[in-house]
Amino acid sequence: MSTRVGRGPRVGRGPRAGRGPRVGRIPREEHFDRDWRVHAIAPDFHVEDVWALPFTGTADDFDTLMSYVGGSHHGKDHPLMVRFLWTVRHRLGRALGWDTEDSGSADWTESLRERLPGDLRDGPRGPVFPHAPFSPLYLLDNEFAAEIANRTMHGVMHLSWVRDGEGYRGQMAVLVKPNGWLGTAYMSAIKPFRHLLVYPAMLRQWKHRQ
């Protein structure tokens, strides 16, 4: 997988003349219509939502997109609202014991890496996010997955590079497996914040950063 210096995905500009790329929430079918490896790895996870990212480029630009997204996962680089909400969530989790291994069922502590076939388990895992609670699972030429697990839920962030018109664009899917009634209630409670504040703020930041 090659990385080109000085060249990468275009942010906020797309191959569609006069319109630019789609950005924001898109139908979940956009995720299921493609033959991603994550389908076989997390079939018991619910696709919470799918987002079109403000990155476009050629077929070979996914590696540069991963470098860009991976480099943005530093606490100081997140939008102020996102940092505030993460801080609130972290403090609540610490106070209520949501993020400790002895705080709930052992089911959520089993990494999805245990489900990976040999080619994915032995291949590259992708970037590590020291300031975000995600652990990388696998990295391919056009697909990346990272997981997060705690007492409330087990989740997957899936990034991909999809054909769109004459070019390609970035896409993110959020897969979730709630842990009992607490996880279901938690996901319902945070959904408005995710849809109205967290993801829109991150998309705006990515769009205007370059």
PDB file of C-alpha atoms in Angstrom:
ATOM      1  CA  MET A   1       0.000   0.000   0.000  1.00  0.00           C
ATOM      2  CA  SER A   2       1.628   3.218  -1.121  1.00  0.00           C
ATOM      3  CA  THR A   3       1.449   6.679   0.411  1.00  0.00           C
ATOM      4  CA  ARG A   4       1.975   9.672  -1.821  1.00  0.00           C
ATOM      5  CA  VAL A   5       3.610  12.738  -0.337  1.00  0.00           C
ATOM      6  CA  GLY A   6       1.844  15.973  -1.115  1.00  0.00           C
ATOM      7  CA  ARG A   7      -1.229  14.308  -2.557  1.00  0.00           C
ATOM      8  CA  GLY A   8      -4.332  12.857  -1.009  1.00  0.00           C
ATOM      9  CA  PRO A   9      -8.100  12.873  -0.912  1.00  0.00           C
ATOM     10  CA  ARG A  10      -9.735  16.160  -1.746  1.00  0.00           C
ATOM     11  CA  VAL A  11     -11.743  17.615   1.113  1.00  0.00           C
ATOM     12  CA  GLY A  12     -15.052  19.236   0.257  1.00  0.00           C
ATOM     13  CA  ARG A  13     -14.534  18.899  -3.504  1.00  0.00           C
ATOM     14  CA  GLY A  14     -15.846  16.003  -5.555  1.00  0.00           C
ATOM     15  CA  PRO A  15     -15.997  14.667  -9.091  1.00  0.00           C
ATOM     16  CA  ARG A  16     -19.577  15.887  -9.603  1.00  0.00           C
ATOM     17  CA  ALA A  17     -19.399  19.061 -11.657  1.00  0.00           C
ATOM     18  CA  GLY A  18     -21.100  21.933  -9.855  1.00  0.00           C
ATOM     19  CA  ARG A  19     -22.386  19.904  -6.897  1.00  0.00           C
ATOM     20  CA  GLY A  20     -19.539  18.454  -4.856  1.00  0.00           C
ATOM     21  CA  PRO A  21     -19.688  15.230  -2.833  1.00  0.00           C
ATOM     22  CA  ARG A  22     -22.513  14.119  -0.619  1.00  0.00           C
ATOM     23  CA  VAL A  23     -21.728  14.826   3.029  1.00  0.00           C
ATOM     24  CA  GLY A  24     -23.750  13.756   6.054  1.00  0.00           C
ATOM     25  CA  ARG A  25     -26.055  10.887   6.959  1.00  0.00           C
ATOM     26  CA  ILE A  26     -27.017   8.568   4.145  1.00  0.00           C
ATOM     27  CA  PRO A  27     -29.287   5.479   3.996  1.00  0.00           C
ATOM     28  CA  ARG A  28     -27.983   2.379   5.750  1.00  0.00           C
ATOM     29  CA  GLU A  29     -28.405   0.472   2.487  1.00  0.00           C
ATOM     30  CA  GLU A  30     -25.284   2.290   1.283  1.00  0.00           C
ATOM     31  CA  HIS A  31     -23.350   0.093   3.708  1.00  0.00           C
ATOM     32  CA  PHE A  32     -25.147  -3.187   3.018  1.00  0.00           C
ATOM     33  CA  ASP A  33     -25.003  -2.789  -0.764  1.00  0.00           C
ATOM     34  CA  ARG A  34     -21.244  -3.385  -0.712  1.00  0.00           C
ATOM     35  CA  ASP A  35     -19.363  -6.576   0.031  1.00  0.00           C
ATOM     36  CA  TRP A  36     -17.423  -5.456   3.105  1.00  0.00           C
ATOM     37  CA  ARG A  37     -15.536  -7.991   5.215  1.00  0.00           C
ATOM     38  CA  VAL A  38     -17.112  -6.570   8.368  1.00  0.00           C
ATOM     39  CA  HIS A  39     -20.464  -8.124   7.356  1.00  0.00           C
ATOM     40  CA  ALA A  40     -19.146 -11.601   8.178  1.00  0.00           C
ATOM     41  CA  ILE A  41     -17.241 -10.475  11.278  1.00  0.00           C
ATOM     42  CA  ALA A  42     -20.067  -8.614  13.042  1.00  0.00           C
ATOM     43  CA  PRO A  43     -23.354 -10.098  11.732  1.00  0.00           C
ATOM     44  CA  ASP A  44     -24.971  -9.705  15.170  1.00  0.00           C
ATOM     45  CA  PHE A  45     -24.254  -5.952  15.279  1.00  0.00           C
ATOM     46  CA  HIS A  46     -26.848  -3.350  14.303  1.00  0.00           C
ATOM     47  CA  VAL A  47     -25.873  -0.681  11.779  1.00  0.00           C
ATOM     48  CA  GLU A  48     -26.793   2.433  13.728  1.00  0.00           C
ATOM     49  CA  ASP A  49     -26.106   4.906  10.941  1.00  0.00           C
ATOM     50  CA  VAL A  50     -23.964   5.568   7.865  1.00  0.00           C
ATOM     51  CA  TRP A  51     -22.204   8.825   6.966  1.00  0.00           C
ATOM     52  CA  ALA A  52     -20.771  10.155   3.713  1.00  0.00           C
ATOM     53  CA  LEU A  53     -17.450  11.811   4.553  1.00  0.00           C
ATOM     54  CA  PRO A  54     -16.159  15.026   2.938  1.00  0.00           C
ATOM     55  CA  PHE A  55     -13.253  13.273   1.205  1.00  0.00           C
ATOM     56  CA  THR A  56     -13.027  12.375  -2.482  1.00  0.00           C
ATOM     57  CA  GLY A  57     -10.214  11.105  -4.633  1.00  0.00           C
ATOM     58  CA  THR A  58      -9.024   8.298  -6.871  1.00  0.00           C
ATOM     59  CA  ALA A  59      -9.193   4.557  -6.290  1.00  0.00           C
ATOM     60  CA  ASP A  60      -5.774   4.597  -4.595  1.00  0.00           C
ATOM     61  CA  ASP A  61      -6.405   7.398  -2.081  1.00  0.00           C
ATOM     62  CA  PHE A  62      -7.780   5.396   0.846  1.00  0.00           C
ATOM     63  CA  ASP A  63      -4.351   5.052   2.462  1.00  0.00           C
ATOM     64  CA  THR A  64      -3.970   8.826   2.508  1.00  0.00           C
ATOM     65  CA  LEU A  65      -7.469   9.224   3.930  1.00  0.00           C
ATOM     66  CA  MET A  66      -6.540   6.850   6.745  1.00  0.00           C
ATOM     67  CA  SER A  67      -3.434   8.910   7.497  1.00  0.00           C
ATOM     68  CA  TYR A  68      -5.567  12.056   7.602  1.00  0.00           C
ATOM     69  CA  VAL A  69      -8.310  10.617   9.809  1.00  0.00           C
ATOM     70  CA  GLY A  70      -5.826   8.841  12.072  1.00  0.00           C
ATOM     71  CA  GLY A  71      -3.870  12.042  12.530  1.00  0.00           C
ATOM     72  CA  SER A  72      -7.014  13.921  13.588  1.00  0.00           C
ATOM     73  CA  HIS A  73      -7.690  11.703  16.620  1.00  0.00           C
ATOM     74  CA  HIS A  74      -5.869  13.909  19.098  1.00  0.00           C
ATOM     75  CA  GLY A  75      -7.866  15.425  21.912  1.00  0.00           C
ATOM     76  CA  LYS A  76      -6.908  19.011  21.109  1.00  0.00           C
ATOM     77  CA  ASP A  77      -7.896  18.560  17.438  1.00  0.00           C
ATOM     78  CA  HIS A  78     -11.524  17.641  18.123  1.00  0.00           C
ATOM     79  CA  PRO A  79     -14.179  20.381  17.909  1.00  0.00           C
ATOM     80  CA  LEU A  80     -14.900  21.998  21.271  1.00  0.00           C
ATOM     81  CA  MET A  81     -18.388  20.476  21.525  1.00  0.00           C
ATOM     82  CA  VAL A  82     -17.044  16.992  20.784  1.00  0.00           C
ATOM     83  CA  ARG A  83     -14.330  17.352  23.427  1.00  0.00           C
ATOM     84  CA  PHE A  84     -16.897  18.535  25.975  1.00  0.00           C
ATOM     85  CA  LEU A  85     -19.233  15.608  25.309  1.00  0.00           C
ATOM     86  CA  TRP A  86     -16.384  13.096  25.432  1.00  0.00           C
ATOM     87  CA  THR A  87     -15.275  14.559  28.763  1.00  0.00           C
ATOM     88  CA  VAL A  88     -18.791  14.274  30.182  1.00  0.00           C
ATOM     89  CA  ARG A  89     -19.097  10.699  28.929  1.00  0.00           C
ATOM     90  CA  HIS A  90     -15.694   9.741  30.328  1.00  0.00           C
ATOM     91  CA  ARG A  91     -16.492  11.144  33.761  1.00  0.00           C
ATOM     92  CA  LEU A  92     -19.892   9.460  33.847  1.00  0.00           C
ATOM     93  CA  GLY A  93     -18.349   6.170  32.804  1.00  0.00           C
ATOM     94  CA  ARG A  94     -15.698   6.416  35.479  1.00  0.00           C
ATOM     95  CA  ALA A  95     -18.224   7.351  38.161  1.00  0.00           C
ATOM     96  CA  LEU A  96     -20.720   4.634  37.220  1.00  0.00           C
ATOM     97  CA  GLY A  97     -18.193   1.933  36.397  1.00  0.00           C
ATOM     98  CA  TRP A  98     -19.203   1.613  32.732  1.00  0.00           C
ATOM     99  CA  ASP A  99     -15.667   1.320  31.397  1.00  0.00           C
ATOM    100  CA  THR A 100     -14.087  -1.186  33.796  1.00  0.00           C
ATOM    101  CA  GLU A 101     -13.744  -4.867  32.904  1.00  0.00           C
ATOM    102  CA  ASP A 102     -15.347  -6.021  36.157  1.00  0.00           C
ATOM    103  CA  SER A 103     -18.387  -3.754  35.790  1.00  0.00           C
ATOM    104  CA  GLY A 104     -20.644  -5.979  33.750  1.00  0.00           C
ATOM    105  CA  SER A 105     -21.024  -9.073  31.650  1.00  0.00           C
ATOM    106  CA  ALA A 106     -17.796 -10.585  30.357  1.00  0.00           C
ATOM    107  CA  ASP A 107     -19.303 -10.729  26.865  1.00  0.00           C
ATOM    108  CA  TRP A 108     -18.274  -7.176  25.983  1.00  0.00           C
ATOM    109  CA  THR A 109     -14.603  -7.824  26.798  1.00  0.00           C
ATOM    110  CA  GLU A 110     -14.172 -10.336  23.938  1.00  0.00           C
ATOM    111  CA  SER A 111     -12.523  -8.521  21.072  1.00  0.00           C
ATOM    112  CA  LEU A 112     -13.821  -8.966  17.550  1.00  0.00           C
ATOM    113  CA  ARG A 113     -10.260  -9.842  16.601  1.00  0.00           C
ATOM    114  CA  GLU A 114     -11.142 -13.317  17.885  1.00  0.00           C
ATOM    115  CA  ARG A 115     -13.554 -13.581  14.948  1.00  0.00           C
ATOM    116  CA  LEU A 116     -11.136 -12.440  12.256  1.00  0.00           C
ATOM    117  CA  PRO A 117     -10.110 -14.936   9.581  1.00  0.00           C
ATOM    118  CA  GLY A 118      -6.421 -15.603   9.260  1.00  0.00           C
ATOM    119  CA  ASP A 119      -5.709 -13.135   6.454  1.00  0.00           C
ATOM    120  CA  LEU A 120      -7.180 -10.235   8.437  1.00  0.00           C
ATOM    121  CA  ARG A 121      -5.721 -11.300  11.775  1.00  0.00           C
ATOM    122  CA  ASP A 122      -2.219 -11.556  10.288  1.00  0.00           C
ATOM    123  CA  GLY A 123      -2.512  -8.398   8.170  1.00  0.00           C
ATOM    124  CA  PRO A 124      -2.086  -4.744   9.132  1.00  0.00           C
ATOM    125  CA  ARG A 125      -4.396  -3.440  11.857  1.00  0.00           C
ATOM    126  CA  GLY A 126      -4.331   0.217  10.907  1.00  0.00           C
ATOM    127  CA  PRO A 127      -3.701   3.348  12.980  1.00  0.00           C
ATOM    128  CA  VAL A 128      -3.851   3.456  16.763  1.00  0.00           C
ATOM    129  CA  PHE A 129      -5.859   6.317  18.286  1.00  0.00           C
ATOM    130  CA  PRO A 130      -4.166   7.198  21.606  1.00  0.00           C
ATOM    131  CA  HIS A 131      -6.727   9.894  22.417  1.00  0.00           C
ATOM    132  CA  ALA A 132      -9.856   7.999  21.335  1.00  0.00           C
ATOM    133  CA  PRO A 133     -11.281   4.802  22.882  1.00  0.00           C
ATOM    134  CA  PHE A 134     -10.993   2.696  19.714  1.00  0.00           C
ATOM    135  CA  SER A 135      -8.817  -0.354  19.081  1.00  0.00           C
ATOM    136  CA  PRO A 136      -8.002  -1.127  15.432  1.00  0.00           C
ATOM    137  CA  LEU A 137      -9.176  -4.478  14.064  1.00  0.00           C
ATOM    138  CA  TYR A 138      -7.972  -4.645  10.464  1.00  0.00           C
ATOM    139  CA  LEU A 139      -6.966  -2.517   7.499  1.00  0.00           C
ATOM    140  CA  LEU A 140      -7.423  -3.306   3.800  1.00  0.00           C
ATOM    141  CA  ASP A 141      -6.955  -1.290   0.614  1.00  0.00           C
ATOM    142  CA  ASN A 142     -10.475   0.169   0.878  1.00  0.00           C
ATOM    143  CA  GLU A 143     -11.770  -0.800   4.322  1.00  0.00           C
ATOM    144  CA  PHE A 144     -10.845  -0.251   7.978  1.00  0.00           C
ATOM    145  CA  ALA A 145     -12.552  -1.285  11.214  1.00  0.00           C
ATOM    146  CA  ALA A 146     -11.913  -0.358  14.857  1.00  0.00           C
ATOM    147  CA  GLU A 147     -13.859  -1.406  17.947  1.00  0.00           C
ATOM    148  CA  ILE A 148     -14.898   0.081  21.268  1.00  0.00           C
ATOM    149  CA  ALA A 149     -16.309  -1.933  24.185  1.00  0.00           C
ATOM    150  CA  ASN A 150     -17.644  -1.098  27.630  1.00  0.00           C
ATOM    151  CA  ARG A 151     -20.477  -2.027  29.940  1.00  0.00           C
ATOM    152  CA  THR A 152     -23.099  -0.264  27.812  1.00  0.00           C
ATOM    153  CA  MET A 153     -22.257  -1.574  24.346  1.00  0.00           C
ATOM    154  CA  HIS A 154     -19.782  -3.065  21.889  1.00  0.00           C
ATOM    155  CA  GLY A 155     -19.314  -0.870  18.840  1.00  0.00           C
ATOM    156  CA  VAL A 156     -17.460  -0.773  15.531  1.00  0.00           C
ATOM    157  CA  MET A 157     -16.353   2.235  13.502  1.00  0.00           C
ATOM    158  CA  HIS A 158     -16.101   1.129   9.867  1.00  0.00           C
ATOM    159  CA  LEU A 159     -14.368   3.413   7.365  1.00  0.00           C
ATOM    160  CA  SER A 160     -14.418   2.643   3.664  1.00  0.00           C
ATOM    161  CA  TRP A 161     -13.575   4.043   0.247  1.00  0.00           C
ATOM    162  CA  VAL A 162     -16.459   3.678  -2.195  1.00  0.00           C
ATOM    163  CA  ARG A 163     -17.003   4.297  -5.887  1.00  0.00           C
ATOM    164  CA  ASP A 164     -19.176   7.358  -6.432  1.00  0.00           C
ATOM    165  CA  GLY A 165     -19.742   8.583  -9.956  1.00  0.00           C
ATOM    166  CA  GLU A 166     -16.411   9.079 -11.703  1.00  0.00           C
ATOM    167  CA  GLY A 167     -14.388   9.034  -8.486  1.00  0.00           C
ATOM    168  CA  TYR A 168     -14.331   7.713  -4.942  1.00  0.00           C
ATOM    169  CA  ARG A 169     -15.403   9.055  -1.559  1.00  0.00           C
ATOM    170  CA  GLY A 170     -15.012   8.212   2.112  1.00  0.00           C
ATOM    171  CA  GLN A 171     -17.792   6.546   4.078  1.00  0.00           C
ATOM    172  CA  MET A 172     -18.249   5.721   7.757  1.00  0.00           C
ATOM    173  CA  ALA A 173     -20.653   3.202   9.281  1.00  0.00           C
ATOM    174  CA  VAL A 174     -21.361   2.864  12.996  1.00  0.00           C
ATOM    175  CA  LEU A 175     -22.187  -0.678  14.121  1.00  0.00           C
ATOM    176  CA  VAL A 176     -23.486  -1.334  17.629  1.00  0.00           C
ATOM    177  CA  LYS A 177     -24.338  -4.270  19.868  1.00  0.00           C
ATOM    178  CA  PRO A 178     -25.996  -2.939  23.067  1.00  0.00           C
ATOM    179  CA  ASN A 179     -25.259  -4.725  26.336  1.00  0.00           C
ATOM    180  CA  GLY A 180     -28.709  -5.448  27.769  1.00  0.00           C
ATOM    181  CA  TRP A 181     -31.271  -2.859  28.809  1.00  0.00           C
ATOM    182  CA  LEU A 182     -28.594  -0.440  29.979  1.00  0.00           C
ATOM    183  CA  GLY A 183     -26.937  -0.424  26.564  1.00  0.00           C
ATOM    184  CA  THR A 184     -30.228  -0.011  24.727  1.00  0.00           C
ATOM    185  CA  ALA A 185     -31.218   2.913  26.957  1.00  0.00           C
ATOM    186  CA  TYR A 186     -27.752   4.460  26.646  1.00  0.00           C
ATOM    187  CA  MET A 187     -27.730   4.311  22.833  1.00  0.00           C
ATOM    188  CA  SER A 188     -31.207   5.844  22.687  1.00  0.00           C
ATOM    189  CA  ALA A 189     -30.162   8.649  25.025  1.00  0.00           C
ATOM    190  CA  ILE A 190     -27.039   9.638  23.103  1.00  0.00           C
ATOM    191  CA  LYS A 191     -28.515   9.345  19.603  1.00  0.00           C
ATOM    192  CA  PRO A 192     -29.637  13.010  19.376  1.00  0.00           C
ATOM    193  CA  PHE A 193     -26.201  14.191  20.508  1.00  0.00           C
ATOM    194  CA  ARG A 194     -24.452  11.969  17.963  1.00  0.00           C
ATOM    195  CA  HIS A 195     -26.697  12.984  15.068  1.00  0.00           C
ATOM    196  CA  LEU A 196     -27.036  16.693  15.816  1.00  0.00           C
ATOM    197  CA  LEU A 197     -23.725  17.598  17.472  1.00  0.00           C
ATOM    198  CA  VAL A 198     -20.874  15.083  17.431  1.00  0.00           C
ATOM    199  CA  TYR A 199     -20.757  13.798  13.864  1.00  0.00           C
ATOM    200  CA  PRO A 200     -21.816  17.042  12.135  1.00  0.00           C
ATOM    201  CA  ALA A 201     -19.087  18.899  14.057  1.00  0.00           C
ATOM    202  CA  MET A 202     -16.467  16.335  13.058  1.00  0.00           C
ATOM    203  CA  LEU A 203     -17.542  16.428   9.416  1.00  0.00           C
ATOM    204  CA  ARG A 204     -17.328  20.222   9.371  1.00  0.00           C
ATOM    205  CA  GLN A 205     -13.868  20.071  10.900  1.00  0.00           C
ATOM    206  CA  TRP A 206     -12.631  17.518   8.363  1.00  0.00           C
ATOM    207  CA  LYS A 207     -14.157  19.511   5.506  1.00  0.00           C
ATOM    208  CA  HIS A 208     -12.492  22.806   6.445  1.00  0.00           C
ATOM    209  CA  ARG A 209      -9.216  21.542   7.871  1.00  0.00           C
ATOM    210  CA  GLN A 210      -7.329  21.566   4.586  1.00  0.00           C
TER     211      GLN A 210
END
